[in-house]
Coordinates of C-alpha atoms and ligand atoms in Angstrom, one line a residue:
X7 CA 2.5 -34.1 4.5
X8 CA 0.6 -30.9 4.0
X9 CA 2.1 -28.2 1.7
X10 CA 3.5 -25.3 3.7
X11 CA 1.8 -22.0 2.9
X12 CA 2.7 -18.5 4.1
X13 CA 0.1 -17.0 6.4
X14 CA -0.2 -13.5 7.9
X15 CA 0.0 -14.1 11.7
X16 CA 0.2 -10.5 13.0
X17 CA -0.5 -6.9 11.8
X18 CA 0.7 -3.5 12.9
X19 CA 0.4 0.1 11.7
X20 CA 1.2 3.7 12.3
X21 CA 0.0 7.1 10.9
X22 CA 1.5 10.4 12.1
X23 CA -0.7 12.6 14.3
X24 CA -0.7 15.7 12.1
X25 CA -3.9 15.9 9.9
X26 CA -4.1 17.8 6.6
X27 CA -7.8 18.3 5.8
X28 CA -9.5 19.3 2.5
X29 CA -10.4 22.6 4.1
X30 CA -6.7 23.3 4.8
X31 CA -5.8 22.4 1.2
X32 CA -8.4 24.9 0.0
X33 CA -6.1 27.6 1.5
X34 CA -3.0 26.2 -0.3
X35 CA -4.2 25.5 -3.8
X36 CA -7.3 26.2 -5.9
X37 CA -9.5 23.4 -4.9
X38 CA -12.5 22.6 -2.7
X39 CA -13.7 19.9 -0.3
X40 CA -16.6 19.0 -2.6
X41 CA -14.4 18.4 -5.6
X42 CA -11.8 16.3 -3.7
X43 CA -14.5 14.3 -1.9
X44 CA -16.6 13.5 -5.0
X45 CA -13.6 12.8 -7.3
X46 CA -11.5 10.8 -4.9
X47 CA -13.3 10.0 -1.6
X48 CA -10.5 11.7 0.4
X49 CA -11.4 13.9 3.4
X50 CA -8.1 14.2 5.1
X51 CA -4.6 12.7 5.2
X52 CA -1.8 12.3 7.7
X53 CA 1.5 14.2 7.4
X54 CA 4.9 13.5 9.1
X55 CA 5.9 17.1 9.8
X56 CA 9.2 16.5 11.6
X57 CA 11.9 17.3 8.9
X58 CA 14.3 15.1 10.8
X59 CA 12.1 12.0 10.4
X60 CA 12.0 9.9 7.2
X61 CA 10.2 6.8 6.1
X62 CA 12.2 4.6 8.5
X63 CA 10.4 6.3 11.4
X64 CA 7.0 5.3 10.0
X65 CA 8.2 1.8 9.4
X66 CA 9.7 1.4 12.8
X67 CA 6.5 2.6 14.5
X68 CA 4.4 0.2 12.5
X69 CA 6.8 -2.7 13.2
X70 CA 6.9 -1.9 16.9
X71 CA 3.1 -1.8 17.0
X72 CA 3.1 -5.3 15.5
X73 CA 5.7 -6.5 18.0
X74 CA 3.8 -5.2 21.0
X75 CA 0.5 -6.6 19.9
X76 CA 1.8 -10.1 19.1
X77 CA 4.6 -10.4 21.8
X78 CA 7.0 -11.2 19.0
X79 CA 10.7 -11.5 20.0
X80 CA 12.4 -9.4 17.3
X81 CA 15.5 -11.6 17.5
X82 CA 13.4 -14.4 15.9
X83 CA 12.7 -12.4 12.7
X84 CA 14.7 -13.8 9.7
X85 CA 14.0 -11.2 7.1
X86 CA 12.6 -7.7 6.8
X87 CA 11.3 -6.5 3.4
X88 CA 10.3 -2.8 3.3
X89 CA 8.2 -1.6 0.3
X90 CA 8.6 2.1 -0.3
X91 CA 9.0 4.8 -3.0
X92 CA 10.3 7.2 -0.4
X93 CA 13.4 5.6 1.1
X94 CA 15.3 7.6 3.7
X95 CA 18.2 7.8 1.3
X96 CA 18.9 6.5 -2.2
X97 CA 21.7 4.3 -0.8
X98 CA 21.6 2.5 2.6
X99 CA 18.4 0.6 2.5
X100 CA 15.7 1.9 4.8
X101 CA 14.7 -1.7 5.7
X102 CA 18.2 -2.2 7.3
X103 CA 17.7 0.8 9.6
X104 CA 14.2 -0.4 10.5
X105 CA 15.4 -3.9 11.3
X106 CA 18.3 -2.7 13.5
X107 CA 16.1 -0.2 15.3
X108 CA 13.5 -2.8 16.2
X109 CA 16.1 -5.3 17.4
X110 CA 15.8 -7.7 14.5
X111 CA 19.5 -8.4 15.0
X112 CA 19.4 -11.8 13.3
X113 CA 17.6 -10.7 10.2
X114 CA 18.7 -9.5 6.8
X115 CA 16.8 -6.7 5.3
X116 CA 16.2 -4.9 2.0
X117 CA 13.9 -2.4 0.2
X118 CA 11.6 -3.2 -2.6
X119 CA 10.1 -0.6 -5.0
X120 CA 7.0 -1.2 -7.1
X121 CA 5.1 2.0 -6.3
X122 CA 1.6 1.3 -5.1
X123 CA 1.9 -2.4 -5.7
X124 CA 5.1 -2.6 -3.6
X125 CA 3.3 -4.2 -0.6
X126 CA 1.8 -7.0 -2.7
X127 CA 5.1 -7.7 -4.5
X128 CA 6.8 -7.8 -1.1
X129 CA 4.2 -10.2 0.3
X130 CA 4.9 -12.4 -2.7
X131 CA 8.6 -12.4 -2.1
X132 CA 8.3 -13.0 1.6
X133 CA 5.8 -15.9 1.0
X134 CA 8.1 -17.6 -1.5
X135 CA 10.9 -17.8 1.1
X136 CA 8.5 -19.3 3.6
X137 CA 6.9 -21.8 1.1
X138 CA 10.4 -22.9 0.1
X139 CA 11.3 -23.6 3.7
X140 CA 14.2 -21.1 3.8
X141 CA 12.8 -18.7 6.5
X142 CA 10.1 -18.9 9.1
X143 CA 9.5 -15.3 10.2
X144 CA 9.3 -12.6 7.5
X145 CA 8.3 -9.1 8.4
X146 CA 6.8 -7.3 5.4
X147 CA 6.4 -3.5 5.8
X148 CA 4.8 -0.9 3.5
X149 CA 5.8 2.6 4.4
X150 CA 5.8 6.0 2.6
X151 CA 6.5 9.6 3.6
X152 CA 4.7 10.8 0.4
X153 CA 4.8 14.4 1.7
X154 CA 8.5 14.4 1.0
X155 CA 7.9 14.0 -2.8
X156 CA 4.8 16.1 -3.2
X157 CA 4.6 19.6 -4.7
X158 CA 2.1 21.4 -2.4
X159 CA 1.4 23.9 -5.2
X160 CA 0.2 21.2 -7.6
X161 CA -3.5 20.6 -7.0
X162 CA -3.5 17.5 -9.2
X163 CA -1.2 15.6 -6.8
X164 CA -1.2 17.2 -3.4
X165 CA -4.8 16.4 -2.6
X166 CA -4.3 12.7 -3.1
X167 CA -1.3 11.5 -1.1
X168 CA -0.6 11.1 2.6
X169 CA 2.0 9.5 4.9
X170 CA 1.7 6.2 6.8
X171 CA 3.0 2.6 7.4
X172 CA 1.7 -0.9 8.0
X173 CA 3.4 -4.2 8.7
X174 CA 2.5 -7.9 8.6
X175 CA 4.4 -10.9 9.9
X176 CA 4.3 -13.9 7.6
X177 CA 4.9 -17.4 9.0
X178 CA 4.5 -21.1 7.7
X179 CA 1.1 -22.6 8.0
X180 CA 0.2 -26.3 7.6
X181 CA -3.6 -25.9 7.7
X182 CA -3.9 -24.6 4.1
X183 CA -4.3 -21.0 5.3
X184 CA -2.4 -17.9 4.0
X185 CA -1.4 -17.0 0.5
X186 CA -3.3 -19.2 -2.1
X187 CA -2.6 -17.6 -5.4
X188 CA -1.5 -14.3 -7.1
X189 CA -1.5 -12.6 -10.4
X190 CA 1.2 -9.9 -10.5
X191 CA 1.9 -7.8 -13.6
X192 CA 3.9 -4.8 -14.9
X193 CA 4.1 -2.7 -18.1
X194 CA 6.4 0.3 -18.7
X195 CA 3.8 1.9 -20.8
X196 CA 3.1 3.7 -17.6
X197 CA 6.6 5.2 -17.2
X198 CA 5.5 8.5 -18.6
X199 CA 2.1 8.8 -17.0
X200 CA 3.3 8.6 -13.3
X201 CA 6.8 9.3 -12.2
X202 CA 9.4 11.4 -10.5
X203 CA 11.5 12.4 -13.5
X204 CA 14.7 13.5 -11.8
X205 CA 17.0 12.2 -9.0
X206 CA 17.8 8.8 -10.6
X207 CA 20.6 7.8 -13.0
X208 CA 18.7 9.0 -16.1
X209 CA 18.4 12.5 -14.9
X210 CA 20.6 13.1 -11.8
X211 CA 19.6 15.9 -9.5
X212 CA 20.9 19.3 -10.4
X213 CA 20.0 23.0 -9.8
X214 CA 18.0 22.8 -13.0
X215 CA 16.0 19.7 -12.1
X216 CA 15.1 21.3 -8.7
X217 CA 14.2 24.6 -10.3
X218 CA 11.9 22.7 -12.7
X219 CA 10.4 20.8 -9.8
X220 CA 11.3 17.5 -11.4
X221 CA 12.0 15.9 -8.0
X222 CA 8.3 15.8 -7.3
X223 CA 5.7 13.2 -8.3
X224 CA 3.9 14.1 -11.6
X225 CA 1.0 12.2 -13.0
X226 CA -1.4 12.3 -15.9
X227 CA -4.4 11.5 -13.7
X228 CA -6.8 10.6 -16.4
X229 CA -4.5 8.0 -18.1
X230 CA -3.6 6.5 -14.7
X231 CA -7.2 6.3 -13.8
X232 CA -8.1 4.5 -17.0
X233 CA -5.3 1.9 -16.7
X234 CA -6.0 1.5 -13.0
X235 CA -9.7 0.7 -13.5
X236 CA -9.2 -1.8 -16.3
X237 CA -6.0 -3.6 -15.0
X238 CA -6.9 -3.8 -11.3
X239 CA -10.5 -4.9 -12.0
X240 CA -9.2 -7.4 -14.7
X241 CA -6.8 -9.3 -12.4
X242 CA -9.2 -9.3 -9.5
X243 CA -11.9 -10.9 -11.7
X244 CA -9.3 -13.3 -13.1
X245 CA -8.1 -14.5 -9.7
X246 CA -11.6 -15.3 -8.7
X247 CA -12.3 -17.3 -11.8
X248 CA -9.0 -19.1 -11.6
X249 CA -9.8 -20.2 -8.0
X250 CA -13.5 -20.9 -8.7
X251 CA -14.5 -18.2 -6.2
X252 CA -18.0 -16.6 -6.5
X253 CA -18.8 -13.2 -5.1
X254 CA -20.4 -15.1 -2.2
X255 CA -17.1 -16.9 -1.4
X256 CA -15.1 -13.6 -1.2
X257 CA -15.3 -12.2 2.3
X258 CA -13.2 -9.0 1.9
X259 CA -11.7 -6.9 -0.9
X260 CA -8.5 -5.2 0.3
X261 CA -7.9 -2.8 -2.6
X262 CA -5.2 -0.2 -3.0
X263 CA -6.7 3.1 -1.8
X264 CA -6.0 5.4 -4.8
X265 CA -9.4 6.6 -5.5
X266 CA -12.8 5.4 -4.3
X267 CA -14.1 5.3 -7.9
X268 CA -11.2 3.0 -8.9
X269 CA -12.0 0.7 -5.9
X270 CA -15.7 0.9 -6.7
X271 CA -15.1 -0.2 -10.4
X272 CA -13.0 -3.2 -9.2
X273 CA -15.7 -4.2 -6.6
X274 CA -18.4 -4.0 -9.2
X275 CA -16.5 -6.2 -11.7
X276 CA -16.2 -8.7 -8.9
X277 CA -19.9 -8.5 -8.0
X278 CA -19.1 -7.6 -4.4
X279 CA -21.5 -5.9 -2.0
X280 CA -20.3 -2.6 -0.4
X281 CA -19.9 -4.2 3.1
X282 CA -17.1 -6.4 1.7
X283 CA -15.2 -3.6 0.2
X284 CA -12.8 -2.1 2.8
X285 CA -12.2 1.6 2.6
X286 CA -10.1 4.1 4.7
X287 CA -9.1 6.5 1.9
X288 CA -11.3 9.1 3.5
X289 CA -8.9 9.3 6.5
X290 CA -5.5 8.7 5.0
X291 CA -5.6 9.4 1.2
X292 CA -3.3 7.4 -0.9
X293 CA -0.3 6.3 1.3
X294 CA 1.2 4.3 -1.6
X295 CA 3.0 1.2 -0.2
X296 CA 1.1 1.5 3.1
X297 CA -2.5 1.4 2.0
X298 CA -3.0 -2.4 2.0
X299 CA -1.4 -3.1 5.5
X300 CA -3.2 0.0 6.9
X301 CA -6.5 -1.6 5.8
X302 CA -5.5 -4.9 7.4
X303 CA -4.8 -3.1 10.6
X304 CA -8.0 -1.0 10.6
X305 CA -10.3 -4.0 9.9
X306 CA -8.3 -6.8 11.5
X307 CA -10.9 -7.4 14.2
X308 CA -13.6 -8.2 11.6
X309 CA -11.6 -10.9 9.9
X310 CA -12.3 -14.5 10.9
X311 CA -10.0 -17.5 10.5
X312 CA -10.6 -19.0 7.1
X313 CA -12.0 -15.8 5.5
X314 CA -11.2 -15.3 1.8
X315 CA -9.4 -12.0 1.2
X316 CA -8.7 -10.6 -2.3
X317 CA -6.0 -8.0 -2.4
X318 CA -5.8 -5.7 -5.4
X319 CA -3.3 -3.1 -6.4
X320 CA -2.3 -0.7 -9.1
X321 CA 0.6 1.7 -9.2
X322 CA 3.3 3.7 -11.1
X323 CA 5.5 1.8 -13.5
X324 CA 2.8 0.5 -14.2
X325 CA 2.6 -2.3 -11.7
X326 CA -0.5 -4.1 -10.6
X327 CA -1.8 -7.4 -9.2
X328 CA -4.3 -9.4 -7.2
X329 CA -3.6 -11.8 -4.4
X330 CA -5.9 -14.4 -2.9
X331 CA -5.2 -15.1 0.8
X332 CA -7.0 -17.1 3.5
X333 CA -7.0 -15.3 6.8
X334 CA -5.3 -17.4 9.5
X335 CA -6.5 -16.2 12.9
X336 CA -9.3 -14.7 15.0
X337 CA -8.4 -11.5 16.8
Ligands
COA419 C1 -6.4 12.8 -10.2 C2 -7.9 12.5 -10.4 C3 -8.6 12.5 -9.0 C4 -8.5 13.6 -11.2 O1 -9.9 13.4 -11.4 P1 -10.6 13.5 -12.8 O2 -12.0 13.3 -12.6 O3 -9.9 12.6 -13.7 O4 -10.3 15.0 -13.1 P2 -9.6 15.6 -14.4 O5 -8.2 15.4 -14.3 O6 -10.4 15.2 -15.6 O7 -9.9 17.1 -14.1 C5 -11.2 17.7 -14.2 C6 -11.1 19.2 -14.0 O8 -10.8 19.4 -12.6 C7 -9.7 20.2 -12.5 N1 -8.9 19.8 -11.3 C8 -7.8 19.0 -11.2 N2 -7.5 18.9 -9.9 C9 -8.3 19.6 -9.2 C10 -8.4 19.9 -7.8 N3 -7.6 19.4 -6.9 N4 -9.4 20.7 -7.4 C11 -10.3 21.2 -8.3 N5 -10.2 21.0 -9.6 C12 -9.2 20.2 -10.0 C13 -8.9 20.0 -13.7 O9 -8.0 21.0 -14.0 C14 -10.0 19.8 -14.7 O10 -10.4 21.1 -15.1 P3 -10.8 21.4 -16.7 O11 -11.9 20.5 -17.0 O12 -11.1 22.9 -16.6 O13 -9.5 21.1 -17.4 C15 -8.2 11.2 -11.1 O14 -7.8 11.3 -12.5 C16 -7.5 10.0 -10.5 O15 -7.8 9.6 -9.4 N6 -6.5 9.4 -11.2 C17 -5.8 8.3 -10.7 C18 -4.7 8.9 -9.8 C19 -4.1 7.8 -9.0 O16 -4.7 6.9 -8.6 N7 -2.8 7.9 -8.9 C20 -2.0 7.0 -8.1 C21 -1.9 5.8 -8.8 S1 -1.7 4.5 -7.6

């Protein structure tokens, strides 16, 4: 009997309509379109303006897009895992509200937080359940309302991030398609370089933490950049070697959209031509947990059954990883 693998069988996505361009940011902080474009590759990002809507709204829209596209009966979903750094609330998992709202009444649901690697970690968890034979339909969502944790007077962070969500359905496959291998890593050396200092158990929210703006994302961009390049490129090269994949064998690189120069460095270590390196950072910026499924959604029509995809991620914590997956369907 063939080994059961976990394949992606459907994709959905959502970005809010409101666009925040580099030109608009020029009026908010001391920056310019040329600097942002050349240093990051970003031209614009999407912002969920409605103050009454949180990350669950983004996740629900992405999941509903997947359900409509694939004619999935939400009652058949066994598990919903939502990767996010911006849950609706610290307690009462966002995934639970998403699952209930989409009609996944027979599912259990929980959140997973691993910053920009959250989606890869969530795919790993979802796949393990499927490979073990425990569940058959796992909905993995990456969703972030980054605008809720960004200080729009800080030019070192506000130019980078945007809001969005993407979702994939993972199901058992007996043709050898789906997730083949992964290398996932973490190191708390990054705890100081990229974080939200207050609001957790170490430094609970207070008037003082708010006055000092400690509830916003802060990063030492240069340090994060250095670690991102070496670690993301390192595991991407390693996963190719471990699976005897040449640059010819790899069809697509699905890399976390943090900075086009970080993605470029990873692609170059892998020896990949530009056509194989999928990019949408110019339109959405860094949407944290959502960048990888947003790429899948934007480029889904180009993927062919059997294509070799390498996912690569790097994020706060630090967390990083590379996943090798064989695409399971033609659109
Ligand atoms: C943030 C980042 C784009 C900055 O690019 P960089 O080339 O490293 O730029 P530096 O931080 O060295 O800053 C260079 C100069 O530009 C200035 N600068 C910073 N932000 C600016 C902005 N938005 N507009 C104009 N100038 C800016 C700096 O103050 C600095 O000026 P100085 O030389 O007078 O001190 C880059 O470091 C990066 O992408 N880091 C990784 C971030 C990331 O991926 N985070 C999420 C992880 S998943």
